[in-house]
Coordinates of C-alpha atoms and ligand atoms in Angstrom, one line a residue:
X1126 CA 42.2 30.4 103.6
X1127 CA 44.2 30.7 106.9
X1128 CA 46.8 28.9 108.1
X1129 CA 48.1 28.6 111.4
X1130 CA 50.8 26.2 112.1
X1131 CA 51.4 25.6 115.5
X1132 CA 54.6 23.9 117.0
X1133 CA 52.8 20.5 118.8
X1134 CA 49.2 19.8 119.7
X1135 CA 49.3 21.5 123.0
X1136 CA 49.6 24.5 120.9
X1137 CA 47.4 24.1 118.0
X1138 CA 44.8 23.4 120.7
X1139 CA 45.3 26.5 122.0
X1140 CA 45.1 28.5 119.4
X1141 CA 41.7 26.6 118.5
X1142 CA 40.7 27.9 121.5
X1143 CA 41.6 31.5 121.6
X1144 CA 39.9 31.2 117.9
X1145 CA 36.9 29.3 118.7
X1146 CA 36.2 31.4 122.3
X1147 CA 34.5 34.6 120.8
X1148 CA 32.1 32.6 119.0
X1149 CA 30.7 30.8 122.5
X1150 CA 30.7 34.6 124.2
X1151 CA 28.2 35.7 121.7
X1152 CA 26.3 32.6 121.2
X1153 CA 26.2 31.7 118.2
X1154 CA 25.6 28.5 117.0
X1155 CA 28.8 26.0 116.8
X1156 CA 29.3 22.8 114.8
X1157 CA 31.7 20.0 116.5
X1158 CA 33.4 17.3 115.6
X1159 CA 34.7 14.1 117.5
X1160 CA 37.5 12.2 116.9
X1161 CA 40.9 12.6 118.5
X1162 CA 41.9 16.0 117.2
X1163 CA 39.6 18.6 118.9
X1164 CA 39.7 16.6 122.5
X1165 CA 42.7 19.2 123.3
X1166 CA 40.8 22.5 122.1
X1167 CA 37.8 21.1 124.0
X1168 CA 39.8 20.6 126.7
X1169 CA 41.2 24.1 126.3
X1170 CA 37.6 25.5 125.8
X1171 CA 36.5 23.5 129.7
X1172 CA 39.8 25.6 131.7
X1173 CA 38.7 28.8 130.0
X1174 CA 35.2 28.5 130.9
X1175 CA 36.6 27.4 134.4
X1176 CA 38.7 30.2 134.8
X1177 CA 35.2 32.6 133.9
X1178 CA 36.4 33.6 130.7
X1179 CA 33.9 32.1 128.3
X1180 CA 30.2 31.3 128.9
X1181 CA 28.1 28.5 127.2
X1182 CA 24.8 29.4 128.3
X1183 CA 23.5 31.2 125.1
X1184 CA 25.3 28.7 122.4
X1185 CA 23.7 26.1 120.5
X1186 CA 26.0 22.9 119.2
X1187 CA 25.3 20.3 116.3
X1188 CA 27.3 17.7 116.2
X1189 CA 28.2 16.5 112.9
X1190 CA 27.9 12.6 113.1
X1191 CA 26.6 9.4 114.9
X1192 CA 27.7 5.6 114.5
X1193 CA 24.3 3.6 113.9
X1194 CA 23.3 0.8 116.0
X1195 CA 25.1 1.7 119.5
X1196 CA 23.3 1.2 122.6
X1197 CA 22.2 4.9 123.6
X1198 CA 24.9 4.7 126.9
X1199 CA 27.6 3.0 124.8
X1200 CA 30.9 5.0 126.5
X1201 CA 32.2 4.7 121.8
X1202 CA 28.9 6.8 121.0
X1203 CA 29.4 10.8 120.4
X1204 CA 27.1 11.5 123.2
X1205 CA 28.9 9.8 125.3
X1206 CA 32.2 11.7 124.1
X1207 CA 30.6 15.0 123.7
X1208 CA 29.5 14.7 127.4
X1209 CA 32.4 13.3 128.7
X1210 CA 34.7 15.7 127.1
X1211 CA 32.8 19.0 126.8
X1212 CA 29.1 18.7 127.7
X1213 CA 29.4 17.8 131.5
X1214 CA 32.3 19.8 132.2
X1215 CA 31.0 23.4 131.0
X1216 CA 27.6 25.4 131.8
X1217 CA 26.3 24.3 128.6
X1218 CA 22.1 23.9 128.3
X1219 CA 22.2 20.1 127.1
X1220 CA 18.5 21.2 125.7
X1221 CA 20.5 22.8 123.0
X1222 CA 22.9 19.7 122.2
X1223 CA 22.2 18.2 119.2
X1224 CA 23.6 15.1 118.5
X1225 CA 22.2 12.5 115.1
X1226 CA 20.6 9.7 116.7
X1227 CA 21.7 6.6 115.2
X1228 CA 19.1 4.2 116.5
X1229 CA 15.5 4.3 115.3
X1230 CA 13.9 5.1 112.2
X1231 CA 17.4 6.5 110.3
X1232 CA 15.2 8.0 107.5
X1233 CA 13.0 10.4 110.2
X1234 CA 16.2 11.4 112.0
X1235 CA 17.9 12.5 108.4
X1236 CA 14.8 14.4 108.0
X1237 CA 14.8 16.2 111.6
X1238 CA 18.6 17.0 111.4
X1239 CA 17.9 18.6 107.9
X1240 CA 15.3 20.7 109.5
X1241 CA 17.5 21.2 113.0
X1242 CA 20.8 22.8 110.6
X1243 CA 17.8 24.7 108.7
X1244 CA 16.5 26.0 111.7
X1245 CA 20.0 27.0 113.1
X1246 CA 22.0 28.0 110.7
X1247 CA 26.2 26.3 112.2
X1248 CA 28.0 30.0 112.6
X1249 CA 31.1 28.3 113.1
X1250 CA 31.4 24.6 111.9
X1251 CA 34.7 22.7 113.4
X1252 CA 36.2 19.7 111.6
X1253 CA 39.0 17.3 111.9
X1254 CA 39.7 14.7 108.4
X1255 CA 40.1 11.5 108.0
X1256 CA 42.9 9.6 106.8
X1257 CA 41.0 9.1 103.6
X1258 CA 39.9 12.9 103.8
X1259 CA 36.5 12.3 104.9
X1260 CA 34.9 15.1 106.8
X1261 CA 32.4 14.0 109.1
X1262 CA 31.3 10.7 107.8
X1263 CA 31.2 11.9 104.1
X1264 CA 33.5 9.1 103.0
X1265 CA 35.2 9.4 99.4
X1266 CA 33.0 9.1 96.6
X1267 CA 31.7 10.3 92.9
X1268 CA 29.6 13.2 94.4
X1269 CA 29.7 15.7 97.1
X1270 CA 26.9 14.6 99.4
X1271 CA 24.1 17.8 100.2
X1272 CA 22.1 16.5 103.3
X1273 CA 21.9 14.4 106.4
X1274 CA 22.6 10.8 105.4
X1275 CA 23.5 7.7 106.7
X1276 CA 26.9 6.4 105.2
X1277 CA 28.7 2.8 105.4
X1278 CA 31.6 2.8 106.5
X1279 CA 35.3 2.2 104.3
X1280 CA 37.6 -0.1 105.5
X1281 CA 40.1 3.1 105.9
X1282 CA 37.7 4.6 108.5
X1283 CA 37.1 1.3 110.3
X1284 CA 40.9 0.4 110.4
X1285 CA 41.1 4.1 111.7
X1286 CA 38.3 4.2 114.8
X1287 CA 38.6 0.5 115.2
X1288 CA 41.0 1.4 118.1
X1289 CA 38.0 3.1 120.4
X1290 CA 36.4 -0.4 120.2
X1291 CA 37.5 -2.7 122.5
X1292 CA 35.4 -5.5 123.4
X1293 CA 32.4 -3.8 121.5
X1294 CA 31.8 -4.3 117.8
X1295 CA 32.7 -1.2 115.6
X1296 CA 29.6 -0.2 113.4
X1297 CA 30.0 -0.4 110.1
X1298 CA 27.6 2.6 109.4
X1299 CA 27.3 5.9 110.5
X1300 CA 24.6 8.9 110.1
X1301 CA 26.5 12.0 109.4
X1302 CA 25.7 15.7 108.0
X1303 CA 25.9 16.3 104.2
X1304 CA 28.6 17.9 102.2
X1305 CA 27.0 21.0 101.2
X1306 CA 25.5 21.6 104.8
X1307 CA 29.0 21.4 106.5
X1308 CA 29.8 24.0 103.8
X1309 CA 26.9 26.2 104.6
X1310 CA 28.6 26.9 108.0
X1311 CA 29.5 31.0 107.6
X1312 CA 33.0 30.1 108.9
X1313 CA 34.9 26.7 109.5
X1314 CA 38.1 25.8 111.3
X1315 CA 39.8 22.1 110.2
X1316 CA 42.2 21.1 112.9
X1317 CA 44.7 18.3 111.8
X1318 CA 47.4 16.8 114.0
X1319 CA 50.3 14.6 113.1
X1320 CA 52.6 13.4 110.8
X1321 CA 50.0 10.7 109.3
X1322 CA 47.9 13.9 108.1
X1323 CA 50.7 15.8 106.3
X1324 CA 49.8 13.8 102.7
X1325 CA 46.3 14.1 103.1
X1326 CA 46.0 17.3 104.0
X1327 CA 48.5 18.3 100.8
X1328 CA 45.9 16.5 98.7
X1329 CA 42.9 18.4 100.7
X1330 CA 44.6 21.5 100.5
X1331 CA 46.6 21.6 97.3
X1332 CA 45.3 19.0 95.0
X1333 CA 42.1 19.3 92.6
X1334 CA 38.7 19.7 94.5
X1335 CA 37.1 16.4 94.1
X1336 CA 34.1 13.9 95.9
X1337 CA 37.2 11.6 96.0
X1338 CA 38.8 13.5 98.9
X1339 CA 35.9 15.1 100.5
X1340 CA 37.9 18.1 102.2
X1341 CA 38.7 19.7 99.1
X1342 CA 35.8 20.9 98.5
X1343 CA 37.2 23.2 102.0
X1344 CA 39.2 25.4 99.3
X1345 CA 36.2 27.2 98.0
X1346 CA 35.4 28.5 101.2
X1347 CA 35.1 31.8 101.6
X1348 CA 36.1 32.1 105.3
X1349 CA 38.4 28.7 106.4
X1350 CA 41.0 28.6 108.8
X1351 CA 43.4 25.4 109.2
X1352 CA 45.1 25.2 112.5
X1353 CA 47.5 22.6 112.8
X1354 CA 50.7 21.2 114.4
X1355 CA 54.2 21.4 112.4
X1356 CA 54.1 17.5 111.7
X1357 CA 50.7 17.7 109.6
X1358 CA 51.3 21.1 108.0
X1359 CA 54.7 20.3 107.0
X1360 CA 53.5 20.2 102.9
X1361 CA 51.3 23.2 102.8
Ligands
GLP29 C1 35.9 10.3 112.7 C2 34.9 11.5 112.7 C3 35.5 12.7 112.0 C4 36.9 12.9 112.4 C5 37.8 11.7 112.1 C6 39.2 11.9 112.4 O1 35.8 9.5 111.6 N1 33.7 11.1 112.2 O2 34.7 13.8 112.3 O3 37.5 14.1 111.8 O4 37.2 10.6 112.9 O5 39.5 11.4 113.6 P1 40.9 11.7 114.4 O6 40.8 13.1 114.9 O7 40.8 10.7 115.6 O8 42.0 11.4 113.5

């Protein structure tokens, strides 16, 4: 495991991006995460592809989760935020965007998403965690999930993203990728911002790999890199 502990968020972003960038020149095949954490390093990602430096042409993305039940232009889905935040403003192919579609027939689109990460194999899979220590969706529990799933909801995660839903209600389930296929990704980078990360990232990091804080199973890895602010990597 790597660490890189960066002085604020404008830095940690940053670095994301200077680590993330050589994987979109050589298109390979990137996992992303929502949430608040990797808006900087997207936003990072959007001025270097500005400035010519990096190309998205080539790269494929999977995304790793989907609330069920929004309206397909709701502004809280992760389409909506992928576009808005990466998607629009880069010369990415939105052909090769894949996103889990949380409307429909939820047992198909776990099906197709197995077959999608099978097809592509995620080169680089980026994370952020939960307050709980969820990665993805893949809320605590007494296993380690393996495939594409849908999930309800804890009140921890609601409590947490309830803040993105004004005036809409906040789903209370969500389709996100398994466990063991988040794992599969030949590399991974978890970003974590934040004093109200440090103790969960100690526990992800440091404490026994267990289904009850889903990161930890992110020890075993054989090629992860944390990159963090001072606040949330203050323990480790
Ligand atoms: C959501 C996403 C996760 C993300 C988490 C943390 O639950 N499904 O992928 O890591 O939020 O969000 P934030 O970065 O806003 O703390």
């Amino acid at each position: 495991m790597k660490i890189f502990t960066e002085g604020d968020y404008e830095h940690m972003s940053m670095m994301a991006a200077n680590v993330v960038a050589p994987y979109i020149c050589s298109g390979m095949t990137i996992g992303l995460a929502t949430g608040s954490t990797p808006i900087g390093l997207y936003g990072e990602l959007v001025k270097k592809c500005r400035a010519n430096k990096i190309d998205f042409s080539r790269i494929k993305t999977i995304n790793l989760d989907e609330y069920v039940g929004l309206d397909k232009d709701s502004k809280q889905s992760y389409r909506y935020f992928m576009d808005s935040f990466l998607f629009d403003l880069v010369n990415i192919d939105k052909r090769n965007t894949f996103i889990p579609n949380g409307n429909g027939d939820l047992d198909k689109e776990c099906k197709r998403y197995d077959e999608l990460i099978e097809r592509y194999p995620i080169d680089l899979q980026i994370l952020g965690i939960g307050h709980n220590g969820h990665i993805g969706f893949n809320e605590p529990s007494d296993s380690f999930s393996k495939n594409t799933h849908v999930v309800e909801l804890t009140k921890s995660t609601m409590d947490a993203n309830s803040r993105f839903f004004t005036g809409e209600k906040m789903p209370e389930k969500a389709i996100t990728m398994g466990i063991a296929q988040i794992f599969s990704a030949k590399s991974i980078i978890l970003l974590v911002n934040g004093e109200s990360k440090a103790d969960i990232i100690r526990e992800a990091l440091l404490g026994p790999i267990t289904p009850r804080v889903p990161a930890s199973i992110l020890q075993l890895h054989e090629d992860l890199t944390v990159i963090g602010d001072m606040a949330a990597l203050k323990y480790v």
